[in-house]
Every structure is written in structure tokens, then in C-alpha cells.
Short mmCIF file of C-alpha atoms and ligand atoms in Angstrom, two decimals:
data_model
loop_
_atom_site.label_atom_id
_atom_site.label_comp_id
_atom_site.label_asym_id
_atom_site.label_seq_id
_atom_site.Cartn_x
_atom_site.Cartn_y
_atom_site.Cartn_z
CA MET U 1 98.62 142.36 359.82
CA ILE U 2 95.60 142.68 357.60
CA ASN U 3 96.74 141.76 354.12
CA GLN U 4 100.02 141.52 352.37
CA THR U 5 99.80 143.39 349.07
CA GLU U 6 102.50 146.00 348.82
CA PHE U 7 101.20 149.56 348.94
CA ARG U 8 103.35 151.35 346.43
CA ARG U 9 100.91 153.90 345.12
CA ILE U 10 98.73 155.59 347.68
CA VAL U 11 95.89 158.07 347.41
CA ILE U 12 95.23 159.92 350.66
CA LYS U 13 91.97 161.81 351.00
CA LEU U 14 91.98 164.63 353.51
CA GLY U 15 88.50 165.84 354.33
CA THR U 16 87.52 169.27 355.54
CA SER U 17 86.79 167.95 359.04
CA THR U 18 90.31 166.57 359.21
CA LEU U 19 91.97 169.70 357.88
CA THR U 20 90.01 172.05 360.14
CA GLU U 21 89.89 169.86 363.26
CA GLY U 22 86.15 170.45 363.13
CA THR U 23 86.41 174.25 363.21
CA ALA U 24 85.47 176.70 360.46
CA PHE U 25 89.09 177.29 359.47
CA LEU U 26 92.12 175.26 358.39
CA SER U 27 94.27 173.94 361.21
CA SER U 28 97.97 174.46 360.56
CA PRO U 29 99.08 172.09 363.35
CA ARG U 30 96.93 169.33 361.83
CA LEU U 31 98.39 169.96 358.39
CA VAL U 32 101.91 169.97 359.80
CA ASP U 33 101.31 166.65 361.51
CA LEU U 34 99.84 164.97 358.43
CA ILE U 35 102.49 166.35 356.09
CA ARG U 36 105.23 165.04 358.37
CA GLN U 37 103.77 161.53 358.08
CA ILE U 38 103.08 161.80 354.36
CA SER U 39 106.62 163.05 353.68
CA TYR U 40 108.01 160.13 355.64
CA ILE U 41 106.20 157.55 353.52
CA HIS U 42 106.99 159.47 350.33
CA ASN U 43 110.67 159.05 351.20
CA GLN U 44 110.14 155.31 351.26
CA HIS U 45 109.71 155.35 347.50
CA LYS U 46 105.95 155.47 347.55
CA ASP U 47 103.88 157.36 345.01
CA ILE U 48 101.59 159.70 346.91
CA ILE U 49 98.57 161.54 345.55
CA LEU U 50 96.53 163.72 347.88
CA VAL U 51 92.89 164.51 347.38
CA SER U 52 92.35 167.52 349.56
CA SER U 53 89.28 169.46 350.52
CA GLY U 54 89.59 172.68 352.41
CA ALA U 55 89.36 175.22 349.60
CA MET U 56 86.09 176.59 350.90
CA ALA U 57 87.35 176.55 354.47
CA ALA U 58 90.40 178.55 353.41
CA GLY U 59 88.16 180.95 351.48
CA ARG U 60 85.91 181.45 354.50
CA GLU U 61 88.90 182.20 356.59
CA ALA U 62 90.26 184.73 354.11
CA LEU U 63 86.96 186.54 353.63
CA ASN U 64 85.75 186.10 357.17
CA PHE U 65 82.66 184.05 356.30
CA PRO U 66 81.80 182.19 359.49
CA THR U 67 78.81 180.38 357.98
CA LEU U 68 78.95 178.38 354.79
CA PRO U 69 76.56 179.88 352.23
CA LYS U 70 74.05 177.54 350.56
CA GLN U 71 74.14 178.90 347.02
CA LEU U 72 76.55 177.28 344.61
CA PRO U 73 78.04 180.54 343.20
CA ALA U 74 78.88 181.71 346.73
CA LYS U 75 80.55 178.38 347.48
CA GLN U 76 82.41 178.55 344.20
CA MET U 77 83.54 182.04 345.04
CA LEU U 78 84.89 180.84 348.40
CA ALA U 79 86.66 177.91 346.77
CA ALA U 80 88.23 180.26 344.21
CA VAL U 81 89.58 182.42 347.01
CA GLY U 82 90.64 179.48 349.15
CA GLN U 83 92.19 177.05 346.67
CA PRO U 84 95.40 179.04 346.04
CA ARG U 85 95.74 179.68 349.77
CA LEU U 86 95.37 175.99 350.45
CA MET U 87 97.99 175.18 347.83
CA THR U 88 100.37 177.78 349.22
CA LEU U 89 100.11 176.16 352.63
CA TYR U 90 100.79 172.71 351.18
CA ALA U 91 103.70 174.01 349.11
CA GLN U 92 105.29 175.68 352.14
CA LEU U 93 104.86 172.74 354.47
CA PHE U 94 106.02 170.08 352.00
CA ALA U 95 109.02 172.31 351.18
CA LEU U 96 110.20 171.74 354.76
CA TYR U 97 110.80 168.16 353.62
CA ASN U 98 112.20 169.19 350.24
CA LEU U 99 109.11 167.96 348.48
CA LYS U 100 107.26 169.66 345.66
CA VAL U 101 103.53 169.71 345.06
CA ALA U 102 101.28 170.27 342.06
CA GLN U 103 97.67 171.37 341.84
CA VAL U 104 95.30 169.15 339.87
CA LEU U 105 91.69 170.35 339.61
CA LEU U 106 89.17 167.96 338.12
CA THR U 107 85.45 167.68 337.56
CA ARG U 108 83.36 164.59 336.90
CA ALA U 109 83.18 165.53 333.24
CA ASP U 110 86.98 165.30 333.03
CA LEU U 111 86.88 161.77 334.36
CA GLU U 112 83.99 160.57 332.24
CA ASN U 113 85.40 161.76 328.95
CA ARG U 114 88.00 159.22 327.86
CA ARG U 115 90.25 161.76 326.26
CA SER U 116 90.49 164.02 329.29
CA TYR U 117 90.59 160.93 331.52
CA LEU U 118 93.72 159.78 329.68
CA ASN U 119 95.20 163.25 329.72
CA ALA U 120 94.63 163.55 333.46
CA ARG U 121 96.19 160.14 333.96
CA ASN U 122 99.21 161.00 331.85
CA THR U 123 99.72 164.24 333.75
CA LEU U 124 99.47 162.48 337.11
CA GLU U 125 101.92 159.81 335.92
CA ALA U 126 104.34 162.49 334.75
CA LEU U 127 104.12 164.25 338.12
CA LEU U 128 104.72 161.01 340.02
CA GLU U 129 107.64 160.24 337.75
CA GLN U 130 109.18 163.55 338.89
CA ARG U 131 108.41 162.64 342.54
CA VAL U 132 106.06 165.61 342.78
CA ILE U 133 103.00 165.17 345.03
CA PRO U 134 99.82 165.91 343.08
CA ILE U 135 97.15 167.57 345.21
CA VAL U 136 93.76 167.00 343.67
CA ASN U 137 90.55 168.84 344.39
CA GLU U 138 87.33 169.32 342.51
CA ASN U 139 87.52 172.29 340.14
CA ASP U 140 84.86 173.99 342.23
CA THR U 141 84.80 177.27 340.35
CA VAL U 142 83.56 175.64 337.13
CA ALA U 143 81.84 172.56 338.54
CA THR U 144 78.13 173.14 338.15
CA GLU U 145 75.65 170.52 339.39
CA GLU U 146 75.71 168.55 336.10
CA ILE U 147 79.44 168.07 335.90
CA ARG U 148 80.62 167.89 339.47
CA VAL U 149 81.52 164.83 341.47
CA GLY U 150 80.07 166.72 344.43
CA ASP U 151 82.15 165.26 347.22
CA ASN U 152 85.80 164.48 347.61
CA ASP U 153 85.17 160.93 348.88
CA ASN U 154 83.89 159.91 345.48
CA LEU U 155 86.52 162.06 343.77
CA SER U 156 89.26 160.26 345.71
CA SER U 157 88.02 156.85 344.59
CA GLN U 158 87.91 158.00 340.97
CA VAL U 159 91.45 159.27 341.31
CA ALA U 160 92.47 155.94 342.88
CA ASN U 161 90.92 154.22 339.89
CA LEU U 162 92.60 156.60 337.48
CA VAL U 163 96.11 156.00 338.83
CA GLU U 164 95.45 152.35 339.77
CA ALA U 165 96.33 152.99 343.39
CA ASP U 166 97.14 150.11 345.70
CA LEU U 167 95.71 151.95 348.69
CA LEU U 168 93.10 154.64 349.18
CA LEU U 169 93.28 156.09 352.68
CA MET U 170 90.31 158.29 353.56
CA LEU U 171 91.01 160.33 356.65
CA THR U 172 87.99 161.63 358.47
CA ASP U 173 86.75 162.61 361.93
CA GLN U 174 85.44 159.12 362.77
CA PRO U 175 87.65 156.13 363.62
CA GLY U 176 86.04 154.08 360.85
CA ILE U 177 82.74 152.68 359.61
CA PHE U 178 80.22 151.53 362.24
CA THR U 179 77.33 149.07 362.36
CA SER U 180 75.08 152.05 363.15
CA ASP U 181 75.53 155.75 363.69
CA PRO U 182 77.81 156.01 366.77
CA LYS U 183 76.54 159.54 367.41
CA ILE U 184 73.06 158.21 368.18
CA SER U 185 73.44 154.56 369.14
CA PRO U 186 75.86 153.66 371.92
CA GLU U 187 75.84 149.99 370.85
CA ALA U 188 77.40 150.88 367.49
CA ILE U 189 80.40 148.67 366.75
CA GLN U 190 83.26 149.67 364.51
CA ILE U 191 83.72 147.38 361.53
CA LYS U 192 87.32 146.21 361.23
CA GLN U 193 87.32 144.73 357.78
CA ILE U 194 85.05 144.15 354.82
CA ASP U 195 86.21 141.34 352.59
CA SER U 196 82.94 140.07 351.11
CA PRO U 197 82.50 140.64 347.35
CA GLU U 198 79.74 143.19 348.07
CA ILE U 199 79.53 145.65 350.95
CA PRO U 200 76.68 144.18 353.06
CA GLU U 201 73.33 145.92 352.69
CA GLU U 202 72.98 146.52 356.44
CA ILE U 203 76.17 148.57 356.35
CA TRP U 204 74.80 150.73 353.54
CA LYS U 205 71.63 151.19 355.59
CA ALA U 206 73.57 152.10 358.73
CA ALA U 207 75.42 154.74 356.74
CA GLY U 208 72.14 156.39 355.90
CA GLY U 209 70.91 154.86 352.67
CA THR U 210 71.04 151.86 350.40
CA ASN U 211 73.58 151.51 347.68
CA THR U 212 70.99 152.68 345.18
CA ILE U 213 69.73 155.76 347.00
CA LEU U 214 71.96 158.78 347.08
CA GLY U 215 72.89 159.81 350.59
CA THR U 216 74.19 163.10 351.83
CA GLY U 217 77.86 162.95 352.57
CA GLY U 218 79.48 161.50 355.65
CA MET U 219 79.82 157.76 355.93
CA PHE U 220 77.57 157.08 352.98
CA THR U 221 79.86 158.73 350.44
CA LYS U 222 82.78 156.92 352.11
CA LEU U 223 81.04 153.63 351.38
CA GLN U 224 80.29 154.65 347.80
CA ALA U 225 83.91 155.59 347.35
CA ALA U 226 85.20 152.41 348.99
CA ASP U 227 82.85 150.34 346.86
CA LEU U 228 84.16 151.80 343.61
CA ALA U 229 87.83 151.75 344.56
CA ARG U 230 87.87 148.15 345.79
CA ARG U 231 86.20 147.01 342.58
CA GLY U 232 89.14 148.58 340.83
CA GLY U 233 91.52 146.47 342.89
CA THR U 234 92.42 149.09 345.51
CA THR U 235 92.53 148.43 349.26
CA VAL U 236 90.56 151.14 351.05
CA VAL U 237 90.98 152.30 354.64
CA VAL U 238 88.70 154.76 356.42
CA ALA U 239 90.41 156.08 359.54
CA ARG U 240 90.50 159.07 361.86
CA GLY U 241 92.89 161.79 360.78
CA SER U 242 93.52 162.97 364.34
CA ASP U 243 94.74 159.57 365.62
CA PRO U 244 98.47 159.84 366.36
CA ASP U 245 100.63 158.66 363.45
CA ILE U 246 97.57 157.35 361.64
CA VAL U 247 99.15 157.35 358.19
CA LEU U 248 102.18 155.45 359.46
CA LYS U 249 99.96 152.98 361.31
CA VAL U 250 97.95 152.21 358.20
CA MET U 251 101.16 151.74 356.21
CA ARG U 252 102.28 149.24 358.86
CA ARG U 253 98.91 147.54 358.49
CA ASP U 254 98.11 148.05 362.16
CA GLU U 255 94.55 147.18 363.02
CA THR U 256 93.11 150.65 362.93
CA GLY U 257 90.19 152.13 361.00
CA THR U 258 87.96 150.10 358.69
CA TRP U 259 89.65 148.13 355.93
CA PHE U 260 87.99 147.23 352.66
CA LEU U 261 89.87 144.54 350.80
CA PRO U 262 89.90 144.66 347.00
CA ALA U 263 86.94 142.90 345.40
CA GLY U 264 88.72 141.12 342.57
CA GLY U 265 92.28 141.82 341.47
CA ILE U 266 93.29 144.86 339.46
CA GLN U 267 93.47 142.74 336.37
CA GLU U 268 89.96 141.42 336.75
CA SER U 269 88.32 144.75 337.45
CA ARG U 270 90.22 146.53 334.71
CA LYS U 271 89.12 143.82 332.33
CA ARG U 272 85.55 144.39 333.38
CA TYR U 273 86.00 148.08 332.93
CA ILE U 274 87.45 147.85 329.44
CA LEU U 275 84.93 145.24 328.39
CA MET U 276 82.13 147.48 329.64
CA THR U 277 83.36 150.70 328.08
CA GLY U 278 81.09 151.50 325.19
CA ARG U 279 81.44 152.20 321.52
CA TYR U 280 82.84 148.79 320.67
CA ASP U 281 81.28 148.92 317.26
CA THR U 282 82.95 152.14 316.24
CA GLY U 283 86.21 150.69 315.11
CA SER U 284 88.77 147.97 315.00
CA ILE U 285 92.35 147.43 314.05
CA THR U 286 94.05 144.43 312.50
CA ILE U 287 97.45 143.48 313.83
CA ASP U 288 100.13 141.15 312.48
CA GLN U 289 101.11 137.79 313.95
CA GLY U 290 104.16 139.21 315.74
CA ALA U 291 101.96 141.71 317.56
CA VAL U 292 99.47 138.96 318.46
CA VAL U 293 102.29 137.01 320.11
CA ALA U 294 103.55 140.17 321.86
CA LEU U 295 100.08 140.99 323.20
CA ARG U 296 99.49 137.43 324.40
CA SER U 297 102.74 137.51 326.32
CA GLY U 298 101.83 140.74 328.13
CA GLY U 299 103.28 143.36 325.77
CA SER U 300 101.76 146.62 324.59
CA LEU U 301 100.55 147.23 321.06
CA LEU U 302 102.97 149.37 319.07
CA PRO U 303 102.20 151.03 315.71
CA VAL U 304 104.70 148.75 313.98
CA GLY U 305 102.41 145.78 314.66
CA VAL U 306 99.28 147.45 313.30
CA HIS U 307 98.35 146.30 309.83
CA ALA U 308 95.03 148.03 309.14
CA VAL U 309 92.55 150.46 310.70
CA ASP U 310 88.77 150.13 310.20
CA GLY U 311 85.95 152.42 311.22
CA GLU U 312 86.15 155.61 313.20
CA PHE U 313 87.20 156.09 316.78
CA GLU U 314 88.64 158.73 319.04
CA ARG U 315 91.65 158.61 321.31
CA GLY U 316 90.52 156.84 324.49
CA ASP U 317 87.79 154.74 322.85
CA ALA U 318 87.64 151.02 323.45
CA ILE U 319 88.32 149.28 320.14
CA LYS U 320 88.49 145.72 318.85
CA ILE U 321 91.78 144.18 317.92
CA ARG U 322 91.73 141.48 315.23
CA ASP U 323 94.32 139.10 313.95
CA MET U 324 95.05 138.74 310.23
CA ASN U 325 92.17 136.24 309.92
CA GLY U 326 89.71 138.83 311.18
CA LYS U 327 89.25 137.10 314.52
CA GLU U 328 88.83 139.42 317.49
CA ILE U 329 91.62 138.62 319.92
CA ALA U 330 91.59 141.59 322.27
CA ARG U 331 89.99 144.88 323.19
CA GLY U 332 91.70 147.95 324.45
CA LEU U 333 91.66 151.68 324.93
CA THR U 334 93.47 153.38 322.10
CA ASN U 335 95.89 156.24 322.58
CA TYR U 336 95.37 157.39 318.98
CA SER U 337 92.27 158.16 316.94
CA HIS U 338 91.58 156.30 313.67
CA ASP U 339 92.92 159.13 311.51
CA GLN U 340 96.07 159.52 313.59
CA LEU U 341 96.60 155.77 313.56
CA LYS U 342 96.28 155.61 309.78
CA VAL U 343 99.28 157.92 309.55
CA ILE U 344 101.48 155.81 311.81
CA VAL U 345 100.48 152.20 310.96
CA GLY U 346 103.44 149.92 310.45
CA THR U 347 106.00 152.48 311.56
CA HIS U 348 108.43 152.39 314.42
CA SER U 349 107.33 154.33 317.52
CA ASN U 350 110.21 156.77 317.29
CA HIS U 351 108.69 158.14 314.05
CA ILE U 352 105.35 159.00 315.68
CA GLU U 353 106.24 162.56 316.54
CA GLU U 354 107.78 163.22 313.15
CA LEU U 355 104.68 161.91 311.35
CA LEU U 356 101.99 163.44 313.54
CA GLY U 357 103.80 166.46 314.91
CA PHE U 358 103.11 165.18 318.44
CA SER U 359 103.05 161.94 320.36
CA TYR U 360 100.79 160.42 322.99
CA GLY U 361 103.45 157.82 323.71
CA ASP U 362 105.06 154.83 322.02
CA GLU U 363 102.10 152.52 322.45
CA VAL U 364 98.94 152.48 320.42
CA ILE U 365 97.45 150.56 323.33
CA HIS U 366 99.31 150.19 326.58
CA HIS U 367 99.19 146.69 328.03
CA ASN U 368 97.39 148.04 331.13
CA ASP U 369 94.60 149.13 328.79
CA LEU U 370 94.30 145.78 327.02
CA VAL U 371 92.03 142.84 327.59
CA ILE U 372 93.11 139.67 325.82
CA LEU U 373 90.07 137.61 324.92
CA ASN U 374 90.16 133.92 325.68
CA GLY U 375 90.37 131.25 323.01
N1 LIG W 401 86.03 170.71 347.07
C1 LIG W 401 85.57 171.15 348.35
C2 LIG W 401 86.60 172.05 349.03
O1 LIG W 401 87.77 171.98 348.74
C3 LIG W 401 85.30 170.01 349.30
C4 LIG W 401 84.38 168.93 348.86
C5 LIG W 401 84.35 167.77 349.88
O2 LIG W 401 85.03 167.86 350.88
O3 LIG W 401 83.68 166.76 349.68
O4 LIG W 401 86.31 172.84 349.87
#
């Protein structure tokens, strides 16, 4: 038993090495084995999101490209050929368990822009609500150097952050993270658990860099990903995809792989995140006393509680929330822009669609996107 938090929402990252069993092509037996385990935990009322590589591998297989080309357009071409094949395989195999899948392709730009970040989150939530398994990959065909995440380890941690996952399981070809590279040093010891607030510097070094120098894939990107996800309150496990029943073992909290315990609770890290998110000076809203009480007791902000809108802001911006005396009592990420909000202030949420012609939901600011300021 490693820790006791319930894992209800789980992001599972399947790397190319796991999906191909180290060959140049996708391994159907490996996929069958993993999908059996994933379907089993899905049936236990867990929300599952997969982050899957393998598009290029599937493309190489289809076009008979034994060596991976170096140029980005050639890689993008292979991913474009392979992605639908990969999805077809997932759809067929999950269908054996009566489960449905959805394709979600993202780039870094989608996750950095608050509006598309919220849209992606809403779509993922809607899929999970329908018990569909979202299968995320980088949108390789459009992802040029400037806008791509670049590796699915980091993408998986951003997805974990996006959906506020309880667990991020990164399956790879190594049994975990080691004190040094096990391929070159026989004395390398596998690390069982990291629970210190920061990942120790010697572990970054062993993985081939420091936390400030960009490494090149492998264990280094696993550490980067684990670092980000645990700051967001997610438990992270790096384990070997070929170990028998590995997904089930991790769900049972067996001592396998390397565990990274969350560094600060979800609440704390989300608070940090919202407090850090820029453009605080762009706008604010004033809310009535009833809404202040509702917010302080953990509720969301509804349009009926909004009294006035000041300044300009976009959907997804972090804005200030003031009470009727002008005192800032909270900050949060708004679901509506200033001009949309001006149309719906003071009205009941079920009029939103009628007034705007669309709705981003009942809440102006969902309580998960709110930070109540002390005092
Ligand atoms: N998006 C790439 C693919 O599907 C993989 C990137 C990675 O594994 O880090 O082939």
C-alpha cells in the first residue's frame, strides 16, 4: 500500500515502445493485453483517458517505412497515415468490451490558450460523462516546432492537469525511474517513491539533464511530466507496460514502478495556478452579498449573483471578483467574456441560452476555477 487517495480519474500514457514491444510496428497482442486491463478498471466506474503514441509507428507499418525519417513533414505524413489506423485498432479492441472511444488531437497551443483549454476540457468532460474513453495524441499533422508539446510524456501530464486526474500512469519499457541509467551502470537502483516537495536534483541528473536543461526524451521527459502532474495534485506512476497485469497492479497500489506522490493537494496547486494566470488587471466583476456567501461556502458563481462587470476580458481569463464594497474577495477563470457577461448579469442561468444564443454552462465561474482570497 503506497497511499490511500482514491483513484477515480486516471490518465494512462502508452508510449511507442510499449505499443510496439520495441519493434518498428504496433503489437496487437500488447494492445489486446492492455485494453483488457483498461476495460476492467473502466468497468469499476473509473474515468479513463488514454494518451497514446503510435501514430507514426502505424504509419510506418502502412507505408512500409522501416526507418523513421528525421524531417518533420515526413514524420507528420506518417502520423497522418497512422493516426486513423491506430484509432481503428483501439475502436475494434475496446468494442470487444462494449466500450466506445473518441479521438482527441491536441497541440501545445491548444493547451496554452485559455479558451481552447476550456473547450478541450469541456469536451473531455462530456466524453467521460458518456463513459466514452478519450484517446489523446498530439495533432502531429499541424504541430510545427513552435506549437507542439513534442513528446507524449509532457502531453499526458498536461492532460492530467486539464482533467484534474487523480492518477497519471505512464507505461514505458523500463520498470521505473533509476538512480542512474540502468543500461550503462549495473549498480543503478530503481526508485520506489518520490514524496519530497521537489524531485531531487540527482534524479534529474541521472535522467540525463537538470530540471532547467531540456533533455531528449526517455526518462527525462517522464520526470518533467511527473513534476508537472504532481504539482497539480496528481499521483504519478512510471511502470513497465509489459509487466503482467501492470495496470491492475498499480490500481491495487502494489509496490511496482516508481511512484510520485502529489506535491500539495489539488486545491493548493489549482490555487497557485489561478493566482499565477496572467491578465489580472484586465477586468473584474462585482457580486452581491448572497453570491459572496455562496462562494465562501464552496459554491460556483452564477450570473444571478453578478451585479456589475468592469473592464475587458475574454472567456477563460482570470478575473477579480469584488464584493459590493469594492473589496477583492476572489479570483477565478471566467466562462464568459465581459461583453457576454454584460448581457446575462443578474439573470437566472436557464436564460443564458435565450439571451446569448448559446451557453458555456450555468456558471460564470465554476467553483473548481475559483480561489477565495483570505480575510
Ligand atoms: N505523437 C507521436 C505518435 O503518435 C508520439 C510522440 C511521443 O511518443 O512522444 O507517433
